Short mmCIF file of C-alpha atoms in Angstrom, two decimals:
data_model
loop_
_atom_site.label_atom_id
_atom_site.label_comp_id
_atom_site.label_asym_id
_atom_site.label_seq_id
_atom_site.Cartn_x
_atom_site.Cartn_y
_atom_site.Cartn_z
CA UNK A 1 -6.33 19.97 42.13
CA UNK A 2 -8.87 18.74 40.08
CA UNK A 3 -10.88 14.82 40.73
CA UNK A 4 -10.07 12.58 38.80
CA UNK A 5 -13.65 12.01 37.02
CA UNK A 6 -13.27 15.98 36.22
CA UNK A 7 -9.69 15.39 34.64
CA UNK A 8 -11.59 12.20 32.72
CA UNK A 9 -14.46 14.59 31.38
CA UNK A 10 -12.50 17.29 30.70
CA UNK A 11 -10.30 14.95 28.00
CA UNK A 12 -13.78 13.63 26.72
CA UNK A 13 -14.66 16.83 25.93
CA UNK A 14 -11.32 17.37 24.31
CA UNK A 15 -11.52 14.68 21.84
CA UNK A 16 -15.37 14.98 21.23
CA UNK A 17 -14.23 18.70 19.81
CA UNK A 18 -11.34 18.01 18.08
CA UNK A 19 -13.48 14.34 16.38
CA UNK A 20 -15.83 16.75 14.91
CA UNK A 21 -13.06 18.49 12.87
CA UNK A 22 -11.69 15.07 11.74
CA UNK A 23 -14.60 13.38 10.74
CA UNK A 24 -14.78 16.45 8.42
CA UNK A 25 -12.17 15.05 6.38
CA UNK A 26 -12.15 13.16 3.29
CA UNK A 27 -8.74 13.05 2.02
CA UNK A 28 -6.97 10.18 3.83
CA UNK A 29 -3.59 11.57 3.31
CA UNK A 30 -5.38 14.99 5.10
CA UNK A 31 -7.41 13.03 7.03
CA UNK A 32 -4.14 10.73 8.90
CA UNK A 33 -2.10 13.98 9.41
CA UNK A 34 -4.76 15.64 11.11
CA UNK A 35 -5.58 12.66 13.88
CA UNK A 36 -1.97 12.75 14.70
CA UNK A 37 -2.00 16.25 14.97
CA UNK A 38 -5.21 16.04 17.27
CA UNK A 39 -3.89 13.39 19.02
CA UNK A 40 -0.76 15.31 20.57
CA UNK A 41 -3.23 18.37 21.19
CA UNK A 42 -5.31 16.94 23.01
CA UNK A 43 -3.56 13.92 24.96
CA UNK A 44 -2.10 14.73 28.27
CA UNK A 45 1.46 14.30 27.96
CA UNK A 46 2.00 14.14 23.92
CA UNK A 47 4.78 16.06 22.42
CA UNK A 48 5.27 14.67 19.23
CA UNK A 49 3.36 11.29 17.50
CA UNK A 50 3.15 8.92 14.40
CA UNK A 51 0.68 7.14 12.61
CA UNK A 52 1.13 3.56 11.50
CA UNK A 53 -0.50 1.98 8.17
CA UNK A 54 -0.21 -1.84 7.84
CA UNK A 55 0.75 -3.12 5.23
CA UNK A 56 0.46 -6.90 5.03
CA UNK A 57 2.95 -8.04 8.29
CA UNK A 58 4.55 -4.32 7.98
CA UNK A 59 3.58 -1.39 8.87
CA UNK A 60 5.06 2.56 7.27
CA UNK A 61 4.77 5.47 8.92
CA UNK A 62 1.90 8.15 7.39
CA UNK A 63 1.63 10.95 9.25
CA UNK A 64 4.12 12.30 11.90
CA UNK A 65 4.00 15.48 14.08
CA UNK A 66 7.38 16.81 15.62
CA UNK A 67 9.30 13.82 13.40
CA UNK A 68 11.30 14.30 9.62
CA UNK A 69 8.18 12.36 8.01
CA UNK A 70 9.83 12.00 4.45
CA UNK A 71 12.87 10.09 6.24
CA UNK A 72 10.54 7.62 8.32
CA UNK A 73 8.75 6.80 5.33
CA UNK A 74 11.60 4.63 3.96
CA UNK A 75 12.10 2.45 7.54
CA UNK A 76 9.32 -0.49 7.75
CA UNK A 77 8.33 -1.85 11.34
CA UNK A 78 7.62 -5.73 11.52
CA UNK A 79 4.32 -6.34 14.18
CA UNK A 80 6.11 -9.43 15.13
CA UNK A 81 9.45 -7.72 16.22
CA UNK A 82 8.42 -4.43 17.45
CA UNK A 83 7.55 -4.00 21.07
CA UNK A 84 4.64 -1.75 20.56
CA UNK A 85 3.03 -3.37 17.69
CA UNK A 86 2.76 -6.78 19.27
CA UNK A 87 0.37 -5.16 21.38
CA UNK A 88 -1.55 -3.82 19.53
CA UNK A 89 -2.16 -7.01 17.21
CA UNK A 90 -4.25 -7.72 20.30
CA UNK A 91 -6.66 -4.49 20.52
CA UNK A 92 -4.38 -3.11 23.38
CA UNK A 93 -2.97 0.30 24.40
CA UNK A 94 1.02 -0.05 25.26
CA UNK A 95 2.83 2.01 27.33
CA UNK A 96 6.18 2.12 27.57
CA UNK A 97 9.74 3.72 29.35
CA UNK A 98 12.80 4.56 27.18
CA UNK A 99 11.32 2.88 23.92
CA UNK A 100 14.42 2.24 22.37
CA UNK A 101 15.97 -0.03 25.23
CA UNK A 102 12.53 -2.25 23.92
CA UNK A 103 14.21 -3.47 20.76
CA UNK A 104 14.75 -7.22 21.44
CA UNK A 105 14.61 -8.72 17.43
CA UNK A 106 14.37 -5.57 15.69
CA UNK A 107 16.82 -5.61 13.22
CA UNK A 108 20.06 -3.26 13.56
CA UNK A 109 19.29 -1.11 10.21
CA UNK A 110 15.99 -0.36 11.14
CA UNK A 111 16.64 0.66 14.97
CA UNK A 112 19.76 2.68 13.55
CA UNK A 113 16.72 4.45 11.26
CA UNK A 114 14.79 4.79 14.09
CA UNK A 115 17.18 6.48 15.74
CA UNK A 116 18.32 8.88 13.46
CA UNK A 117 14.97 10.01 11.54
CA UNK A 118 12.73 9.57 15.15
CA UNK A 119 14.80 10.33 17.30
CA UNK A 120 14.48 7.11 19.40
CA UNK A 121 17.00 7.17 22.42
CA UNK A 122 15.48 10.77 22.94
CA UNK A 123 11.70 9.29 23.87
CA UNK A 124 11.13 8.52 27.55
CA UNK A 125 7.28 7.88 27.49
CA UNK A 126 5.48 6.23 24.70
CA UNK A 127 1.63 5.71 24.44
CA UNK A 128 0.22 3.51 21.61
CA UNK A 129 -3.60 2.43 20.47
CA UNK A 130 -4.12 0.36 17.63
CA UNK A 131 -6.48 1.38 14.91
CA UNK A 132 -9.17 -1.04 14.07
CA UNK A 133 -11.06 -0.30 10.22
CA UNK A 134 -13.61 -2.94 9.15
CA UNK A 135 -12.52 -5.83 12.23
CA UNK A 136 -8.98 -5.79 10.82
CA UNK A 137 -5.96 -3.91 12.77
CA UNK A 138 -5.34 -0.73 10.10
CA UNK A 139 -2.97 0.82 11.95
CA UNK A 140 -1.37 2.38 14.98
CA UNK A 141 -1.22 5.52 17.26
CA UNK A 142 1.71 6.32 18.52
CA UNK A 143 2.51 9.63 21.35
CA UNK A 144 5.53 10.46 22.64
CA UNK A 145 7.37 12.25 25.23
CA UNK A 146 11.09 13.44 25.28
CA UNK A 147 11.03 14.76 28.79
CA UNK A 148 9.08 12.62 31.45
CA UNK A 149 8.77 9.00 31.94
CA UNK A 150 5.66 9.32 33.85
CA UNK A 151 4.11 11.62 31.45
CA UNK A 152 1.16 9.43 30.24
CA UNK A 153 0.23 7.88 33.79
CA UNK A 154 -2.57 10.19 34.26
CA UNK A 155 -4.16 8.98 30.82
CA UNK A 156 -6.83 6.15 31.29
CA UNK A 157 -6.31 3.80 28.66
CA UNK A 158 -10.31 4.25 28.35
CA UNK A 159 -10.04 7.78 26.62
CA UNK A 160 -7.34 6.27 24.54
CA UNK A 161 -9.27 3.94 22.76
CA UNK A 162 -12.37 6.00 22.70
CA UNK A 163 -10.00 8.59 20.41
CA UNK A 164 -8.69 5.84 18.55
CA UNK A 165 -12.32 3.98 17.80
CA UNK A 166 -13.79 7.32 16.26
CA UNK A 167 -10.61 7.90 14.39
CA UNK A 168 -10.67 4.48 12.90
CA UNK A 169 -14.34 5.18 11.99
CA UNK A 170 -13.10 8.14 10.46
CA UNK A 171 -10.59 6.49 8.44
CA UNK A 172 -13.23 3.93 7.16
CA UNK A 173 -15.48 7.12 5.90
CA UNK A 174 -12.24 8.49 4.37
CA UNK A 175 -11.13 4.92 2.59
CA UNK A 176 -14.87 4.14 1.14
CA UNK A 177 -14.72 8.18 0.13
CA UNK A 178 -11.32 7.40 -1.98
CA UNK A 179 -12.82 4.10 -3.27
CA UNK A 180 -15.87 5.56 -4.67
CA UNK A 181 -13.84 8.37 -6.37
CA UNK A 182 -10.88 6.05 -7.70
CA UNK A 183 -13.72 4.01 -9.45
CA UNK A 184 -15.42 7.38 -11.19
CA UNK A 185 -11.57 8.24 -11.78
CA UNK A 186 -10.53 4.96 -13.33
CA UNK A 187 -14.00 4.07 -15.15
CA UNK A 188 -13.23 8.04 -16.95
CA UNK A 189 -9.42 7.13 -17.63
CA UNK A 190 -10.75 3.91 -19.18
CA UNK A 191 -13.20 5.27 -21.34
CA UNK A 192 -10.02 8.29 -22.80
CA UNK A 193 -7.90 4.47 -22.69
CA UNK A 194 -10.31 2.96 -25.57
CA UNK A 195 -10.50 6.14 -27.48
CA UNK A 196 -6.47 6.14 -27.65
CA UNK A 197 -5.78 3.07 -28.38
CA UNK A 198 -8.48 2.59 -31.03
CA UNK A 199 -7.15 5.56 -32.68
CA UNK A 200 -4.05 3.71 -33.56
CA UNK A 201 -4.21 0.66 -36.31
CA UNK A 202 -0.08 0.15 -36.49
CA UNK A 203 0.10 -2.96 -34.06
CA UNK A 204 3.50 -2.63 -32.94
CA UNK A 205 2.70 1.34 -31.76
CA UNK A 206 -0.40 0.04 -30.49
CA UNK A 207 1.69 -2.77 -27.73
CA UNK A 208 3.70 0.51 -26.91
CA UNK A 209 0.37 2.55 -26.19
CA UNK A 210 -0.41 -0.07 -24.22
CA UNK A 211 1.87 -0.11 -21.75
CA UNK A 212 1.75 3.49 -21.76
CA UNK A 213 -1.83 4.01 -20.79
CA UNK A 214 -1.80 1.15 -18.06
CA UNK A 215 -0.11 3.79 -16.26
CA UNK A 216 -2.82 5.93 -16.10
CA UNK A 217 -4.95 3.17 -14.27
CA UNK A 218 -2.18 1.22 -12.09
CA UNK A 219 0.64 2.51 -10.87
CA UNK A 220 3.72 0.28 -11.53
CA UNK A 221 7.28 0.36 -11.60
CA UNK A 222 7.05 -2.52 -14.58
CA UNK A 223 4.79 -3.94 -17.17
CA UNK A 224 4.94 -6.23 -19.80
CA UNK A 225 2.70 -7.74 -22.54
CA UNK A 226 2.77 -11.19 -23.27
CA UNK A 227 1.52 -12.76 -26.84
CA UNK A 228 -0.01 -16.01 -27.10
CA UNK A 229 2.39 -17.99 -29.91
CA UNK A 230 2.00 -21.58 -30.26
CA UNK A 231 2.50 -23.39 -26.79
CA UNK A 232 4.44 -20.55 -25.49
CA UNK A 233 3.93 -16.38 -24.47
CA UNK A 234 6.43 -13.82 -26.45
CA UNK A 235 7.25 -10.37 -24.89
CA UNK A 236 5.45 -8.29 -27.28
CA UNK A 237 6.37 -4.94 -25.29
CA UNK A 238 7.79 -4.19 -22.04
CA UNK A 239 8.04 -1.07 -19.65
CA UNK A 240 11.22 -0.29 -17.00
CA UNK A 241 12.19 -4.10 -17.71
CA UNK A 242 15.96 -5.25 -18.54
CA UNK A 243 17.80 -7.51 -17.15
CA UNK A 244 20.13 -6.45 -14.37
CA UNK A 245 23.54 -4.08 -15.11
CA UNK A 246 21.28 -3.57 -18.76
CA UNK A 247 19.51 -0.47 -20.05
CA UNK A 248 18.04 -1.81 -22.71
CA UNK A 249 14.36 -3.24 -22.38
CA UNK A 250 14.35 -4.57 -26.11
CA UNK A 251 16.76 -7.35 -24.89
CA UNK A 252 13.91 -9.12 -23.03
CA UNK A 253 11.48 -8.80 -26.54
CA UNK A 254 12.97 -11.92 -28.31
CA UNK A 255 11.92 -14.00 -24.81
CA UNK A 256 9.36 -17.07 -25.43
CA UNK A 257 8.57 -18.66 -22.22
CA UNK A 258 6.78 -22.21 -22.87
CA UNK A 259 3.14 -22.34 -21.01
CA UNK A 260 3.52 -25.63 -18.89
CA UNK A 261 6.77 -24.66 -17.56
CA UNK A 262 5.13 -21.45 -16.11
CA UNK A 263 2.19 -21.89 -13.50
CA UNK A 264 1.27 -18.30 -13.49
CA UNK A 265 1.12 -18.23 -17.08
CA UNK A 266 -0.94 -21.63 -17.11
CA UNK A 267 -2.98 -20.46 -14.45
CA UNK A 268 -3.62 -17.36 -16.29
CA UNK A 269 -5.07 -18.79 -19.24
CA UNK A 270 -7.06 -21.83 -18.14
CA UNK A 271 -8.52 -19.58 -15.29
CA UNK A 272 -9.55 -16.42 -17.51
CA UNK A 273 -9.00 -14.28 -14.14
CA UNK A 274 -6.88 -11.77 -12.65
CA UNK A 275 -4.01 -13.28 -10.61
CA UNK A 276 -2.60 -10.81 -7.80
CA UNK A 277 0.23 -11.57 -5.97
CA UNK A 278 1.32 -9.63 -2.53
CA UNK A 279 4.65 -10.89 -2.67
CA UNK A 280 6.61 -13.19 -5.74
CA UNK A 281 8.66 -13.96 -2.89
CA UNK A 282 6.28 -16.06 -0.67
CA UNK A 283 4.12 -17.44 -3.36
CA UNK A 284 5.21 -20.78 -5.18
CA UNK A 285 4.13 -20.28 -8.16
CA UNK A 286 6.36 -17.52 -9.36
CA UNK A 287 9.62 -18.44 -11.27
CA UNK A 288 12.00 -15.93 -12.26
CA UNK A 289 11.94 -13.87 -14.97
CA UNK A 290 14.10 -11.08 -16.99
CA UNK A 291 14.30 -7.56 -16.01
CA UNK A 292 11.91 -8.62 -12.94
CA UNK A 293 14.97 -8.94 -10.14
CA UNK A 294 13.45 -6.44 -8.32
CA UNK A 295 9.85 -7.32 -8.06
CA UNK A 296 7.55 -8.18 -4.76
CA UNK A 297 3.88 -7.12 -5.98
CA UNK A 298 2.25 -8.77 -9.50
CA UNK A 299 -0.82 -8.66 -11.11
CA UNK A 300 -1.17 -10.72 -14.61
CA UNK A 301 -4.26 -10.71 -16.37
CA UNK A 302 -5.42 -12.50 -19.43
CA UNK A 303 -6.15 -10.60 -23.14
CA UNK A 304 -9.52 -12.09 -24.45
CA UNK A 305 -10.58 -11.41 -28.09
CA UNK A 306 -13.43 -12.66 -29.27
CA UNK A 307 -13.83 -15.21 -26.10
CA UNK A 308 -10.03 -16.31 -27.22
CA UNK A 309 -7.21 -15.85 -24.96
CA UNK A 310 -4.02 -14.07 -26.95
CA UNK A 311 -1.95 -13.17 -24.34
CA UNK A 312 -1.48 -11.51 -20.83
CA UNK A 313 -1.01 -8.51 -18.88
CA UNK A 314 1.46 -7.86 -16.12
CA UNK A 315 2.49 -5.54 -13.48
CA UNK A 316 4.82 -5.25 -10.84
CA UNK A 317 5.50 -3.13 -8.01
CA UNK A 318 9.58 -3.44 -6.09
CA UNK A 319 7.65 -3.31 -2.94
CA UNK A 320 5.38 -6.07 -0.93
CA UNK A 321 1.72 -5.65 -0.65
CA UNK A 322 1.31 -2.69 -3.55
CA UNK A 323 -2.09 -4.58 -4.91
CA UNK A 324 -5.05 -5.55 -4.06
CA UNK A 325 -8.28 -7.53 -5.81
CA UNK A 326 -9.58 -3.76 -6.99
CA UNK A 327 -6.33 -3.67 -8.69
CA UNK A 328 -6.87 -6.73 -10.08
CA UNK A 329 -10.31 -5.99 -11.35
CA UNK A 330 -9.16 -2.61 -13.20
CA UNK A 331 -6.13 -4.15 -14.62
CA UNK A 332 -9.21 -6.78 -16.06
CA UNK A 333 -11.10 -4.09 -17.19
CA UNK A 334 -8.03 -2.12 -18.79
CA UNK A 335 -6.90 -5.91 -20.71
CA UNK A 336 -10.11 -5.79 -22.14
CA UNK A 337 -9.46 -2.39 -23.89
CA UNK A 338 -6.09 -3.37 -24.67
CA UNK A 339 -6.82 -6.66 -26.40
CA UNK A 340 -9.67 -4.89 -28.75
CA UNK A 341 -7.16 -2.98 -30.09
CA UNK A 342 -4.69 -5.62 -30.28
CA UNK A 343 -6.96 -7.66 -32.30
CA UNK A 344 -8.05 -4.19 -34.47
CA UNK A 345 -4.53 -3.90 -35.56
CA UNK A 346 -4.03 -7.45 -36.28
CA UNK A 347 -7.21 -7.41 -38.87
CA UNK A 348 -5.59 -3.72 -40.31
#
């Protein structure tokens, strides 16, 4: 039977060779799959695993090995009501028997999910390390075993968190990889942007390009273009947005909403700055709106012509935590574009 400080180096080893492959990878997508995968190689114990991202107070599964993937995608964990990710708010590896008998808050749909797309009741050992990117918690680790309860015993918590600190620095390399190409990508897509809609002169085919080409830059499930008309913002154009049990988006066109009854809309034009918001339902400010029921994530940003504000930008995500300030500073950029060729039409 081998010592104990042979068993130790022997799973150093392990995850020293299998770290070189990872760190290999750019893709983060690639690059999440792969440390689960790793992960139940080489850790004693590990039949199947998951991979956490957080997302605001939630956290979505990523990557999965032995799980239906697709399926957990649609359950979100909260880190205040889950056993496992209350620990690991606090830099700590958790361990624990029979994981679904550790529910206590979690609501019923999302332990029935559990259940039936992770097979839940089936797990008798679970080992968990957080992921730590750039002093914030990213993510989380999780191993599992369907046989043993004991199965992880032997694992010092010490070669957990070495795995998951060169992951996580793995996962930085990865996200400032896909940052630097999403900014080449999105300054090219900008540059096609102008040369589209400055090809057009017919204003109200020009709003339509509009919201057409934001897609190319920001992924949304709505958008809408605001004109500036007096004391109050018009919905020039509008993308996916009717009002509920309606199909028809042309309904919310006639809509003038005055500019002090709005705060986004006031803060949008007296500001001159992109406004992101992680979720319309926790922030104040928001007031509802047509066709935007559904909505959790919003960026607005101002049109400027000639130093003159003429309207605003939106768009909205149906889930929580879809934007971020880069978002907001490409949606900027994009306005820009849009409200040159807003203002060539006008002059055609």
């Amino acid at each position: 039977m081998p010592e104990p400080s042979s068993h130790a180096d022997s799973l150093a080893a392990a995850i020293l060779r299998v770290l070189r492959d990872i760190n290999a990878r750019l893709e983060l997508d690639v690059l999440l799959q792969r440390i689960v995968e790793a992960a139940v190689a080489v850790i004693p114990g590990a039949q199947r695993g998951s991979l956490l991202v957080r997302s605001g107070e939630r956290f979505r599964f990523a990557a999965a090995v032995g799980y239906d993937l697709e399926r957990l995608k649609t359950v979100e964990l909260s880190a205040k009501l889950d056993p496992i990710l209350r620990q690991s708010r606090q830099g700590k590896v958790a361990r624990l028997r029979r994981i679904s008998q550790h529910r206590g808050r979690m609501p019923l749909e999302v332990a029935r999910h559990l259940d039936q797309y992770g097979d839940a009741t089936q797990i008798r050992a679970t080992l968990a390390a957080p992921l730590f990117v750039g002093g914030e918690l990213y993510g989380n680790l999780n191993l599992d075993n369907l046989e043993d309860e004991n199965a992880f015993d032997a694992v010092p918590d010490q070669m957990v968190l070495l795995f998951a600190e060169q992951v996580a620095a793995a996962v930085e390399n990865a996200r400032l990889y896909e940052r630097e190409r999403r900014r080449r990508q999105v300054a090219d897509t900008l540059l096609e942007v102008s040369g589209v809609l400055a090809s057009q002169l017919n204003l109200g085919k020009v709003l339509e390009l509009i919201l057409a080409q934001l897609e190319r830059v920001l992924a949304n499930d709505s958008a809408a273009l605001f004109l500036l008309e007096g004391d109050a913002l018009r919905v020039a154009a509008a993308l996916r947005l009717a009002p509920r049990g309606r199909d028809r988006p042309e309904e919310v066109l006639s809509v003038r909403v005055p500019i002090e009854q709005n705060a986004l809309m006031k803060e949008l034009i007296t500001r001159r700055q992109p406004i992101v918001v992680s979720d319309v339902q926790a922030d104040q400010r928001w007031q509802a709106f047509p066709g935007l029921d559904q909505v959790r994530s919003w960026i607005g940003v101002p049109l400027l012509a000639r130093g003159q504000v003429i309207g605003y930008l939106t768009v909205g995500q149906n889930q929580p935590n879809a934007y971020g300030p880069e978002d907001g500073e490409v949606a900027l950029a994009f306005a820009h574009h849009a409200a040159n060729a807003i203002e060539n039409a006008r002059l055609y």
